[in-house]
Short mmCIF file of C-alpha atoms and ligand atoms in Angstrom, two decimals:
data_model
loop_
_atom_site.label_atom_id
_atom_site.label_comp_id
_atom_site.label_asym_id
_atom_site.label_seq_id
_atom_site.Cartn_x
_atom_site.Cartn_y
_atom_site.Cartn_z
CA UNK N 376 9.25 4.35 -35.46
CA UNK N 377 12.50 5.74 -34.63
CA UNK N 378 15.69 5.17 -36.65
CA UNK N 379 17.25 2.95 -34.89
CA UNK N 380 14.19 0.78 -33.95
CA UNK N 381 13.20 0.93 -37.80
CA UNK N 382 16.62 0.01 -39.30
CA UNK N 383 16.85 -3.31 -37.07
CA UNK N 384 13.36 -3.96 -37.64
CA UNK N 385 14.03 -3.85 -41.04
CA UNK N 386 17.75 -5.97 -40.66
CA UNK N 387 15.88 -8.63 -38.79
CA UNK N 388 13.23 -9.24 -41.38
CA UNK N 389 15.85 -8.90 -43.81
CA UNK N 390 17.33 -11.94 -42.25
CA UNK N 391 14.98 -14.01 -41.87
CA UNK N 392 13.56 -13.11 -45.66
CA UNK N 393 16.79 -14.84 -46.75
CA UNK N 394 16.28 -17.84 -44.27
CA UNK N 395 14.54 -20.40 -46.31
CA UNK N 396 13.85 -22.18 -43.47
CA UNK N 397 11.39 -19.82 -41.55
CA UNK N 398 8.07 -19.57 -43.10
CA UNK N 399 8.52 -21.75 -46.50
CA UNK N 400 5.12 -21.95 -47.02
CA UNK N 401 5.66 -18.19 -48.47
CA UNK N 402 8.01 -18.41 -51.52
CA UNK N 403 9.00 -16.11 -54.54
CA UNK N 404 6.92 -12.91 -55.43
CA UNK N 405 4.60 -14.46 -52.37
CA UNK N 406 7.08 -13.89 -49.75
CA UNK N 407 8.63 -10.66 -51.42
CA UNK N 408 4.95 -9.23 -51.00
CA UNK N 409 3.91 -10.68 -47.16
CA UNK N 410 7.83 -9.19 -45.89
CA UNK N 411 6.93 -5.61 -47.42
CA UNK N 412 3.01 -5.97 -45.29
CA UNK N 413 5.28 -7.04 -42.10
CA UNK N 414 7.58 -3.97 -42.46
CA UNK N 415 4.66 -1.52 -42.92
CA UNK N 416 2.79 -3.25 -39.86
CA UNK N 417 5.47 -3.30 -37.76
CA UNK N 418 6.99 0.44 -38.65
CA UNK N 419 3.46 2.06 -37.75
CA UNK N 420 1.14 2.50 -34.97
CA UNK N 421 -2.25 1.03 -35.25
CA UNK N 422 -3.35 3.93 -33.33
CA UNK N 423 -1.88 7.42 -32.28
CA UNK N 424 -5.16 8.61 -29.17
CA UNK N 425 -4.22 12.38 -28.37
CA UNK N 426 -5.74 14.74 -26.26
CA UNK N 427 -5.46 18.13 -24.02
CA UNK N 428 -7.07 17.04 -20.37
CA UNK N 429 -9.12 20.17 -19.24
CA UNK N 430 -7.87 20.36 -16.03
CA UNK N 431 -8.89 22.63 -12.78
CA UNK N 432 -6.14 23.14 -10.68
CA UNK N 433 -5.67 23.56 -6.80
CA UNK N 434 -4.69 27.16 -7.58
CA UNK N 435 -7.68 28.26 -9.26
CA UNK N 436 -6.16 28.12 -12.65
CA UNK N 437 -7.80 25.78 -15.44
CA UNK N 438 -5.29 24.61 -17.87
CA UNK N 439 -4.92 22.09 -20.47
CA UNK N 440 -2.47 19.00 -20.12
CA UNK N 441 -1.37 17.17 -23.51
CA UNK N 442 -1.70 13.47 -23.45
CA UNK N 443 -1.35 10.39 -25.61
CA UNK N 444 -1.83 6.98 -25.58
CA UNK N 445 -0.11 4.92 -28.52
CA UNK N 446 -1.22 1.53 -29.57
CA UNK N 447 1.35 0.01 -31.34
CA UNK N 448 0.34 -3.72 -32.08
CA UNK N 449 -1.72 -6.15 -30.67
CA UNK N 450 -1.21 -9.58 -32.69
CA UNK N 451 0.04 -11.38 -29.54
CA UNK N 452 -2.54 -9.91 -27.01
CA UNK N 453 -4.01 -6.45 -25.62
CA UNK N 454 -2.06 -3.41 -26.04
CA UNK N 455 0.16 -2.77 -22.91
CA UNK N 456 2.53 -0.55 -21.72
CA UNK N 457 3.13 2.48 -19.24
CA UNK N 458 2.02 5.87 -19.16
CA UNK N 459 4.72 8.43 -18.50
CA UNK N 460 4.49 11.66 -16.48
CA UNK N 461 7.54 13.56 -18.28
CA UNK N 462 7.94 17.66 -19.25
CA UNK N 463 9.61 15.94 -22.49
CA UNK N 464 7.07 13.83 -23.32
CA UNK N 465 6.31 13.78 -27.72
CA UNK N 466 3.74 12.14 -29.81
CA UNK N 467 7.08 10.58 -31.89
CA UNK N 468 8.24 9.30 -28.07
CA UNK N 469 5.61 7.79 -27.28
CA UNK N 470 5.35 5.81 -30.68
CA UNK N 471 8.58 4.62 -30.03
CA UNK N 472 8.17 3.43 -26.93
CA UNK N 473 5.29 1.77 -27.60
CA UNK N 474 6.73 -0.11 -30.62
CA UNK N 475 9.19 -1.28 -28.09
CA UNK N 476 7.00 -2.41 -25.87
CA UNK N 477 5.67 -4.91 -28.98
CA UNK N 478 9.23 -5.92 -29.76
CA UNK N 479 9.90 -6.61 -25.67
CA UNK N 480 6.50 -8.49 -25.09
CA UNK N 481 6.94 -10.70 -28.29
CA UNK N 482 10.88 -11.98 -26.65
CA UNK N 483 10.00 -12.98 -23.47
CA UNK N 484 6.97 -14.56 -24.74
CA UNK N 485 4.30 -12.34 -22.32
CA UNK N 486 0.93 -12.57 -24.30
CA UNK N 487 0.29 -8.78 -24.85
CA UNK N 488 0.72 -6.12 -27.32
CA UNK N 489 2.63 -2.95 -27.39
CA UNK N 490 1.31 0.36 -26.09
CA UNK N 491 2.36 3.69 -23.69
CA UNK N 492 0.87 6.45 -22.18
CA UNK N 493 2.21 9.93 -21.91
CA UNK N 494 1.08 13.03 -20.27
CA UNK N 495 3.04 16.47 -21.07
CA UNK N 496 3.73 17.50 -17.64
CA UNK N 497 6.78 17.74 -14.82
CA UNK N 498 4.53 15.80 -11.73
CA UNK N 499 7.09 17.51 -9.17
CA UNK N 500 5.49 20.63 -10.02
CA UNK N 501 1.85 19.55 -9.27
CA UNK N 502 0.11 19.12 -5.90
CA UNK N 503 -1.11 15.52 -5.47
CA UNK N 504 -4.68 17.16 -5.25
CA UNK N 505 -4.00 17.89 -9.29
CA UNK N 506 -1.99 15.05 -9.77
CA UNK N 507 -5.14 12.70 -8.93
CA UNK N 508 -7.49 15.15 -10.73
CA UNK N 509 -4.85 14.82 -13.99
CA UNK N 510 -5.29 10.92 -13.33
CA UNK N 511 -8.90 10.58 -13.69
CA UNK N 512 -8.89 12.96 -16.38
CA UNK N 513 -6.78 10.46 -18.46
CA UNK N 514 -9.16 7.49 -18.24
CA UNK N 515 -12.52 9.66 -18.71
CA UNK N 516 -10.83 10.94 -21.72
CA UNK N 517 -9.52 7.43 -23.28
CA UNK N 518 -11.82 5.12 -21.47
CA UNK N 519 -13.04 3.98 -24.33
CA UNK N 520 -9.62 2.12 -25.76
CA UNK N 521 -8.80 0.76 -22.57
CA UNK N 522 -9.84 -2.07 -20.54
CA UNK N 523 -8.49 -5.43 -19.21
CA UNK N 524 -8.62 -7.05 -22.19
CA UNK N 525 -8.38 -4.12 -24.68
CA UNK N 526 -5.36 -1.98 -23.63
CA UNK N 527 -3.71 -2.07 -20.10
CA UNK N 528 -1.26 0.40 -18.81
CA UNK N 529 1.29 0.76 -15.67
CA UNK N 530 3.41 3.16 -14.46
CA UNK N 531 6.14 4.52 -16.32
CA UNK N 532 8.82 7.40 -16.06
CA UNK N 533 7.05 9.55 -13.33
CA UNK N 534 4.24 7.20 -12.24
CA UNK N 535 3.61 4.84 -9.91
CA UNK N 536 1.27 2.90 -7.55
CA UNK N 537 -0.38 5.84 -6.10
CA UNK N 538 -1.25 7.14 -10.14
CA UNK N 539 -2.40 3.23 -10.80
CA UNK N 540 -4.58 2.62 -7.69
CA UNK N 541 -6.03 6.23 -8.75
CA UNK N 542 -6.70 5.38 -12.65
CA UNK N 543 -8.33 1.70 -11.63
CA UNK N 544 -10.55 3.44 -9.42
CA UNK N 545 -11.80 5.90 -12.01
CA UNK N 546 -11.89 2.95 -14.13
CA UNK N 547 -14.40 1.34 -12.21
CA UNK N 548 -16.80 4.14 -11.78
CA UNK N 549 -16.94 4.63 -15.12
CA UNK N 550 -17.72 1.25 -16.33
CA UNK N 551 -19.93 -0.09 -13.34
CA UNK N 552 -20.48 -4.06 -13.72
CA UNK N 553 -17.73 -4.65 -15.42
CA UNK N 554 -14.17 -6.39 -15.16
CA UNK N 555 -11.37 -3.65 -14.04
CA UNK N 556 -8.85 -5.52 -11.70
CA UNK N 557 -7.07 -6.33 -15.23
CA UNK N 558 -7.73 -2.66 -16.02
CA UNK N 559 -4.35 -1.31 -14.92
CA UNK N 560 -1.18 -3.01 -13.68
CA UNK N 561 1.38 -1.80 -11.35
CA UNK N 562 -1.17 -1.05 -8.49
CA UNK N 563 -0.43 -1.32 -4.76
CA UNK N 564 -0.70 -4.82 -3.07
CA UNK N 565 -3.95 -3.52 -1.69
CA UNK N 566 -5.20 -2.55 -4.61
CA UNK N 567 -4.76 -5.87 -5.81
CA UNK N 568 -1.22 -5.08 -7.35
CA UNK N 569 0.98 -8.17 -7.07
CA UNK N 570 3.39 -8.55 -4.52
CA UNK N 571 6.92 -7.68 -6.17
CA UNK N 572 5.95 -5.58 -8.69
CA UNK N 573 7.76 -2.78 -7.18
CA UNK N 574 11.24 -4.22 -7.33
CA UNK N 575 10.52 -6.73 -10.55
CA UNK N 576 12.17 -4.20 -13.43
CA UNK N 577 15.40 -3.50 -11.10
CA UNK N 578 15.64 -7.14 -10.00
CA UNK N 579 15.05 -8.31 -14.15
CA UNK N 580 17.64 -5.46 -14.84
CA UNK N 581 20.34 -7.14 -12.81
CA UNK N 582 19.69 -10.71 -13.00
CA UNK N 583 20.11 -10.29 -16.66
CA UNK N 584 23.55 -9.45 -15.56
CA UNK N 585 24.36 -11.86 -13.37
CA UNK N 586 22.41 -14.89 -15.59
CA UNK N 587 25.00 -13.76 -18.24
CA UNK N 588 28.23 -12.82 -16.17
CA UNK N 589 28.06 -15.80 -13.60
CA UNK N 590 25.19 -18.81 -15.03
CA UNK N 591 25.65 -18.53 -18.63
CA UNK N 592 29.52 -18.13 -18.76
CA UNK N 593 29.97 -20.73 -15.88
CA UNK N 594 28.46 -23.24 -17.89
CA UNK N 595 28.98 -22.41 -20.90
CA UNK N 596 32.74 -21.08 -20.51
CA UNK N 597 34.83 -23.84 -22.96
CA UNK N 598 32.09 -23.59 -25.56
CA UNK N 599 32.64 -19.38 -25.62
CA UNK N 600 36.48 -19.89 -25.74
CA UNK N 601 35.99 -21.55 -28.70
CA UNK N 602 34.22 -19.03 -30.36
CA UNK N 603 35.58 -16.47 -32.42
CA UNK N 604 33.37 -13.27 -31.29
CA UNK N 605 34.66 -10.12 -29.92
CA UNK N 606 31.94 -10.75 -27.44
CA UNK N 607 33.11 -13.81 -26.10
CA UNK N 608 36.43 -12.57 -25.41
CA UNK N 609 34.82 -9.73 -23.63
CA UNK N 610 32.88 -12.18 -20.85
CA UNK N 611 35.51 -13.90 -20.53
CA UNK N 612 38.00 -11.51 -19.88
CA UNK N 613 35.92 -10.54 -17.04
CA UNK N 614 34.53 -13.57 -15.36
CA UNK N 615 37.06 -14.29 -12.86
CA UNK N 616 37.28 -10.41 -11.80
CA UNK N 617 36.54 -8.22 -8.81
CA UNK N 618 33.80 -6.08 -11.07
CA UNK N 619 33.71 -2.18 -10.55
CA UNK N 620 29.93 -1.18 -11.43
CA UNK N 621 28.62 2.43 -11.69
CA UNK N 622 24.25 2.95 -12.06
CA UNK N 623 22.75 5.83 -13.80
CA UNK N 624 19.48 6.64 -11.58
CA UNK N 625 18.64 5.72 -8.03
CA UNK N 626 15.06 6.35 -8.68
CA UNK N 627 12.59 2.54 -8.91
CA UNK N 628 15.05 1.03 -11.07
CA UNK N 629 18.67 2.03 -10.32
CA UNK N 630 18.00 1.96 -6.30
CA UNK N 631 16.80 -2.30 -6.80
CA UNK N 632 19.50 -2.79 -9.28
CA UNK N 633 21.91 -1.42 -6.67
CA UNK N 634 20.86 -3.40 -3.61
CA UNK N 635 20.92 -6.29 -5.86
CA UNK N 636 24.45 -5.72 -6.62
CA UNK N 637 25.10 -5.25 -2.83
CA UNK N 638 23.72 -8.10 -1.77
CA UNK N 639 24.87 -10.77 -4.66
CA UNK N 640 27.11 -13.63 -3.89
CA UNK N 641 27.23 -14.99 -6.95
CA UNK N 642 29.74 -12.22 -8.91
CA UNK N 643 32.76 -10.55 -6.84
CA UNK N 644 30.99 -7.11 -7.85
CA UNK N 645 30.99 -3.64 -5.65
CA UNK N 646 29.12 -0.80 -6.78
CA UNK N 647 31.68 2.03 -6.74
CA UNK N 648 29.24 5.13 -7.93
CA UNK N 649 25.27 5.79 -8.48
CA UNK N 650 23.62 9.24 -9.50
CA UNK N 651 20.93 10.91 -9.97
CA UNK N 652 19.41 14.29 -11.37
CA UNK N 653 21.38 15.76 -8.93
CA UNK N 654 24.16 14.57 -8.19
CA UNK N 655 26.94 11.33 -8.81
CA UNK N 656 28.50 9.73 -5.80
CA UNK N 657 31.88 7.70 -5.72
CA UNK N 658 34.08 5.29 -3.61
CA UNK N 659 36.25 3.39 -5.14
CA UNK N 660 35.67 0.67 -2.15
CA UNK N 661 32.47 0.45 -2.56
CA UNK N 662 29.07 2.27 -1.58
CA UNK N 663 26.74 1.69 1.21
CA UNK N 664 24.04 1.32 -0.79
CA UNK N 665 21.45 0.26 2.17
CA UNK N 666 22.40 3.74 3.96
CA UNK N 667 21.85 5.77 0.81
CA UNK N 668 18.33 4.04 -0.17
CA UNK N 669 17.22 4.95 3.33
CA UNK N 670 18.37 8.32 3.18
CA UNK N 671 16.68 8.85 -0.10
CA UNK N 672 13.62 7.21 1.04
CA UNK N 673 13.26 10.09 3.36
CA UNK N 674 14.61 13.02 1.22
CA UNK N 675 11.81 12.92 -1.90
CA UNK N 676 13.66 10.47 -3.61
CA UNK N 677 17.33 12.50 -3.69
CA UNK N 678 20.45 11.08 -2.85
CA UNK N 679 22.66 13.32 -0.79
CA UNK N 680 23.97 16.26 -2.37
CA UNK N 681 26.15 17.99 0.73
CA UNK N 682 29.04 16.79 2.90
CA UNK N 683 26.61 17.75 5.67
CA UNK N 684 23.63 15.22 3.85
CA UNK N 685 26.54 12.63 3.50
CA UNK N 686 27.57 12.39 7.01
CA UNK N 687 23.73 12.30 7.98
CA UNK N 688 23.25 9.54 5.40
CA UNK N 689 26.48 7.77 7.41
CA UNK N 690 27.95 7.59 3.63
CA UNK N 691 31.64 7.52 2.43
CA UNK N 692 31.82 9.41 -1.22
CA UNK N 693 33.08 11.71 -3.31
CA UNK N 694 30.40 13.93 -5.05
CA UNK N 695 31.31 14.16 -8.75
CA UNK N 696 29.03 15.90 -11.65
CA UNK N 697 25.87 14.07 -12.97
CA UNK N 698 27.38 12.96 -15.99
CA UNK N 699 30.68 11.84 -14.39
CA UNK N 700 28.72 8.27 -13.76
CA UNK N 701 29.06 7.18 -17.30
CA UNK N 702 32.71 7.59 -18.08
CA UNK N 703 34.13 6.60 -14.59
CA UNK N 704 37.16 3.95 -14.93
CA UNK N 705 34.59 0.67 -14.12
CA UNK N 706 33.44 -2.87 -15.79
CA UNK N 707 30.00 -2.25 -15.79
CA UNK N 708 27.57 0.65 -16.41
CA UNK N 709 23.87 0.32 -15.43
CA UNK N 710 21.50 2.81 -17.62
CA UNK N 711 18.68 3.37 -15.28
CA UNK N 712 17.65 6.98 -16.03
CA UNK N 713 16.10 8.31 -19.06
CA UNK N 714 16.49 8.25 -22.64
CA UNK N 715 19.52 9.13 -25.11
CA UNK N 716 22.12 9.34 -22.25
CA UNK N 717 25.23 7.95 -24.14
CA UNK N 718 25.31 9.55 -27.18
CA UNK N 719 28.64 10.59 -29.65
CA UNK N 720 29.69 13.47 -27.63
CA UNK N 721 30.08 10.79 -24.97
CA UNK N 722 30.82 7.79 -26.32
CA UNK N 723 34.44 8.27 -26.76
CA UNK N 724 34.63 8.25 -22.51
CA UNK N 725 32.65 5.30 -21.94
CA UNK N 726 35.36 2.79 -20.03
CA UNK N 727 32.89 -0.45 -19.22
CA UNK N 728 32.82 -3.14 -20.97
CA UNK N 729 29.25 -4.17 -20.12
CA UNK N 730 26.41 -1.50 -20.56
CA UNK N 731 22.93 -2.54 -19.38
CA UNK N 732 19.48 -0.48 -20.17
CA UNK N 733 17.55 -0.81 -17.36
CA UNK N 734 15.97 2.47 -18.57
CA UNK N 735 14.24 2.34 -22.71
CA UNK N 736 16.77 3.65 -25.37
CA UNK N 737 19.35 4.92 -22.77
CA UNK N 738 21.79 4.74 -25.77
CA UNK N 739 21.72 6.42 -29.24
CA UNK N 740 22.06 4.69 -32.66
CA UNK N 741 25.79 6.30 -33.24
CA UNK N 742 27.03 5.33 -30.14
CA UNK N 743 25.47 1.59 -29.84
CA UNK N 744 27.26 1.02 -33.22
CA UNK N 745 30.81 2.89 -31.93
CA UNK N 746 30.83 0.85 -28.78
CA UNK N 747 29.50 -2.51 -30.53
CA UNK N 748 32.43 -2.38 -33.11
CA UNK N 749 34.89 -1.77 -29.98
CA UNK N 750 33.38 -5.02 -28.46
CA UNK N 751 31.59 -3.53 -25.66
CA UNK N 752 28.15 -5.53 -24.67
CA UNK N 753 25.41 -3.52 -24.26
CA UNK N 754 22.61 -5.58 -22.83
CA UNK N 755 19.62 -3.98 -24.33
CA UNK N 756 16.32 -2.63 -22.88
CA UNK N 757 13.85 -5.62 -24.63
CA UNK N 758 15.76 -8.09 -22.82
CA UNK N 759 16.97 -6.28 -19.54
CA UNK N 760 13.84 -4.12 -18.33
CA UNK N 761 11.35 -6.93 -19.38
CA UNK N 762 10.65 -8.13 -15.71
CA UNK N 763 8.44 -5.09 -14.98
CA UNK N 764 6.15 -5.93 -17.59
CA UNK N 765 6.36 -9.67 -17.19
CA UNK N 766 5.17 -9.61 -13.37
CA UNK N 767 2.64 -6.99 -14.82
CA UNK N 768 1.46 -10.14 -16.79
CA UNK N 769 1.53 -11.93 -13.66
CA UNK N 770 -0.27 -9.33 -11.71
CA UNK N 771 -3.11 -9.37 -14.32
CA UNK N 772 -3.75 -12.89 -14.30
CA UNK N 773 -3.85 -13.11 -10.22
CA UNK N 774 -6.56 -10.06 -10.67
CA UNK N 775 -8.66 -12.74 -13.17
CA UNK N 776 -8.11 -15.69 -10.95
CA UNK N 777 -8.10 -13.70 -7.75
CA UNK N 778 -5.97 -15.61 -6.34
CA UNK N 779 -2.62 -14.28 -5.06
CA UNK N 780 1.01 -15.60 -5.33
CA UNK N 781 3.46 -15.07 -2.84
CA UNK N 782 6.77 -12.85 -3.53
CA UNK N 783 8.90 -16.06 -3.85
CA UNK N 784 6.42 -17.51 -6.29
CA UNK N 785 6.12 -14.29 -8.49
CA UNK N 786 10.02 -13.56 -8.48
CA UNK N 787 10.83 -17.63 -9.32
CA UNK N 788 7.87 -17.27 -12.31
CA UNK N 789 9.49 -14.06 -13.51
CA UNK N 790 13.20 -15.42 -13.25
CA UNK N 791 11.85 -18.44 -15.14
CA UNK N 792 10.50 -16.38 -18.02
CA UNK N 793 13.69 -14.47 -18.63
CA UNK N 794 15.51 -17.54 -18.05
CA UNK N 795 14.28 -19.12 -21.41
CA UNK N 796 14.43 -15.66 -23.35
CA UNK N 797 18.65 -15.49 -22.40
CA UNK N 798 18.91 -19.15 -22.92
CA UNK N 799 17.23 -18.49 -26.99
CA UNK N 800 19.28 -15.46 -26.78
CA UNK N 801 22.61 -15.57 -25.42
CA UNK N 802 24.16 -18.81 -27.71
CA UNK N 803 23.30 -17.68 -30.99
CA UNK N 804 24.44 -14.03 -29.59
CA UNK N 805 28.28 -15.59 -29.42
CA UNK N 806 28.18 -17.15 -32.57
CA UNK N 807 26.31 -15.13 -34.97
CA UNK N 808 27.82 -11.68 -35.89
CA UNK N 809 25.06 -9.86 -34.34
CA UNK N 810 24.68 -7.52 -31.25
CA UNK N 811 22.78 -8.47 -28.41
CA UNK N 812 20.48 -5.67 -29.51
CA UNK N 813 19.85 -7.43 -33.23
CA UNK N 814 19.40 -11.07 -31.88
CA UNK N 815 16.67 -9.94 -29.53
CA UNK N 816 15.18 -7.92 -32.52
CA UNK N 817 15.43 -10.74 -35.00
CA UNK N 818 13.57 -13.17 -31.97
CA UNK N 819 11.22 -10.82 -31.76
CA UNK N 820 10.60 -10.33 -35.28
CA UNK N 821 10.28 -13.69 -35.68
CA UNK N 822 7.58 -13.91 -32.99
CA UNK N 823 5.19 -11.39 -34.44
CA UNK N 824 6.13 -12.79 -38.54
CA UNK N 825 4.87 -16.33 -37.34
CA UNK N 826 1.81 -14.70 -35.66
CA UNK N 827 0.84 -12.64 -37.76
CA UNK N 828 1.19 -14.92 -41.00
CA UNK N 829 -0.90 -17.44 -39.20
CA UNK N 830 -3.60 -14.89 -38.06
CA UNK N 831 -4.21 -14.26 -42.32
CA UNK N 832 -2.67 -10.31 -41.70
CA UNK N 833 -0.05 -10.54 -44.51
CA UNK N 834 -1.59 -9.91 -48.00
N1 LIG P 2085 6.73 0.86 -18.17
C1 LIG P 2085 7.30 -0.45 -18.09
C2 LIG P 2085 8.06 -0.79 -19.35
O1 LIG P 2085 8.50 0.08 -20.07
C3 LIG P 2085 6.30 -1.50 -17.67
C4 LIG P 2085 5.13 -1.69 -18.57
C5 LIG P 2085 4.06 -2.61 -18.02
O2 LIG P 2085 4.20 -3.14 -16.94
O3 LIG P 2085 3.06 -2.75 -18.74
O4 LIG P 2085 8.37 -1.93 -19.63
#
């Protein structure tokens, strides 16, 4: 497990070790021994799968692709998480992210495990002929560790509906007779994907937001003034104001979390600049977000680059450097892209007060500590990004039951879910000393502890 994962792991069960209150059944030499088995299970991977897919190519080449699939835990349910379609992609990654996935399924209460997928390879350079052919190489390979109620991925960084539909239907060949609609989430509505699935991590990403910049403080606003947390001070100071926001990514994530800004009426909020790999685009009055997700719907996913694709998008904005977005003058900074993006050669120019990982571990270990101690909230990935995963739950129950919700049902079950995660997170999050970041950690700590004590695992 990374660093930072594995030092607030550690702080968490450190915390509740000295809580005499949570599990006092274990006392003295006891306890001392079950905390050390919870650190070693939680720290590692119950399995690391790696393999090179022999794959034939549309250009007469035969190559072979590196792939992974990490299972991290499974105390609370099958192993789930995405598979990722990333150039970057590492073994140590992909442990990581899979250890997160644990940690985010244990807050919001969703009854799976922790796992992720990887495959070593840039998809933009691969015709879709390979692309499919890489797909069904993945599940002939690991077929044997996955399954509905074994280990269930989704799309990630690089994947999608088309990849899912593809992997079920290999899936299914292989195991004939079986169960496979709970094989893979994330699938089209066709496919027997849910409805919503599409837009549920960018919708989760800004609802978190707005649940703690408009619901929470509304009701909650003479109880924070009476706290004395940096944190408090730092909602409040911006609950009554016209809020600049800037987004990192326009890709599944970003582009939802934009249009959701666009159209709320809830906060006075404008989103003033987006980017992409390309490209960052500013007004200071505001984007037109609507124009720009059309235009990018029919440019391969890139937002205008040109004054010439500007005008044809029908868009006002300055085009700045990629990564102007982060340090622009704004209140809030959405981290929908990849991985380590604010990091200490950074840092120092971050001006929001409000960071929020839409994307996993968008911000390193230095820099959440430098702009925690300066009273900056960063909403972190566990509790912001969960809503892709949670309608993934929702998606693989509908495939047991077969019966289907509608998109108002799925979006009011997955609002309700969050809902009670911010409402055990958020108060002791203004009174304790901890980050946001910590308290979710020490939540979902205390999750898999309970669990896992009860299940006999700590000896
Ligand atoms: N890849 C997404 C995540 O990181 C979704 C996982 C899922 O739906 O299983 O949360």
């Amino acid at each position: 497990m990374a660093n930072q994962m594995m030092d607030i792991v550690k702080g968490s069960l450190q915390v509740l070790l000295d809580d005499v209150d949570f599990l006092p059944e274990l006392a003295g030499e006891r306890r001392e021994k079950a905390f050390s088995s919870l650190l070693s299970i939680l720290s590692t991977p119950d399995h690391v799968n790696k393999s090179f897919l022999r794959v034939a190519l549309e250009n007469g080449q035969v190559t072979r692709v590196p792939a992974f699939r990490v299972q991290h835990n499974n105390v609370l349910g099958p192993y789930k998480g995405g598979i990722r379609f990333h150039e970057t992609v590492k073994e140590e990654e992909v442990v990581n992210l899979a250890s997160l996935m644990t940690l985010k399924n244990a807050l919001h209460e969703v009854p799976f495990g922790g796992g992720k997928g990887g495959v070593v390879i840039n998809p933009r350079e691969y015709s879709d002929k390979d692309l499919y052919v890489i797909c069904k190489k993945y599940v002939q390979y690991f077929s044997d560790i996955l399954g509905p109620d074994k280990d269930i991925p989704a799309p990630d960084v690089g994947t999608g509906e088309r990849e899912m539909d593809w992997m079920m239907g290999e899936y299914k060949s292989i195991r004939p007779g079986e169960s496979y609609r709970g094989s893979f989430t994330g699938k089209s509505v066709e496919n027997g994907g849910s409805l919503g699935r599409r837009e549920a991590t960018g919708k989760g990403v800004y609802y978190t937001f707005r649940y703690l910049l408009h619901d929470f403080v509304k009701r909650q606003e003479h109880w924070l003034s009476e706290r004395d947390s940096m944190f408090a001070k730092t909602v409040l100071s911006l609950k009554d104001k016209s809020l600049k926001i800037a987004i990192q990514g326009f890709g599944n994530v970003g582009s939802v979390v934009a249009l959701s800004a666009y159209q709320c009426n809830h906060l006075n909020n404008k989103v003033v600049a987006v980017s992409d790999r390309n490209v960052t685009l500013y007004n200071s009055d505001g984007l037109d977000i609507p124009a720009l997700i059309k235009f990018v719907s029919m440019n391969k996913g890139d937002l205008p680059m040109t004054g010439d694709q500007l005008e044809t998008a029908g868009v006002k904005a300055k085009i700045l450097g990629i990564g102007e977005v982060l340090t622009l003058d704004v209140d809030v900074l959405f981290l929908a892209a990849l991985e380590n993006q604010v990091y200490q050669e950074n840092m120092i120019d971050i001006k929001a007060k409000i960071m929020v990982e839409g994307a996993n571990a968008p911000v390193t270990t230095v820099a959440d500590g430098y702009l925690s101690d300066k009273g900056i909230i960063i909403i972190p990935d566990i509790l912001a990004n969960a809503g892709g995963v949670i309608v993934s739950y929702l998606e693989w129950l509908q495939g047991r039951e077969t019966q289907f919700y509608t998109e108002d049902e799925v979006f009011e079950k997955q609002l309700s879910k969050m809902k009670n995660t911010f409402d055990s997170v958020f108060p002791p999050f203004f009174s304790d000393s901890f980050t946001l970041r910590q308290q979710c950690y020490i939540h979902s700590v205390m999750k898999l502890s309970n669990i896992l004590y009860r299940q006999g695992k700590l000896y």
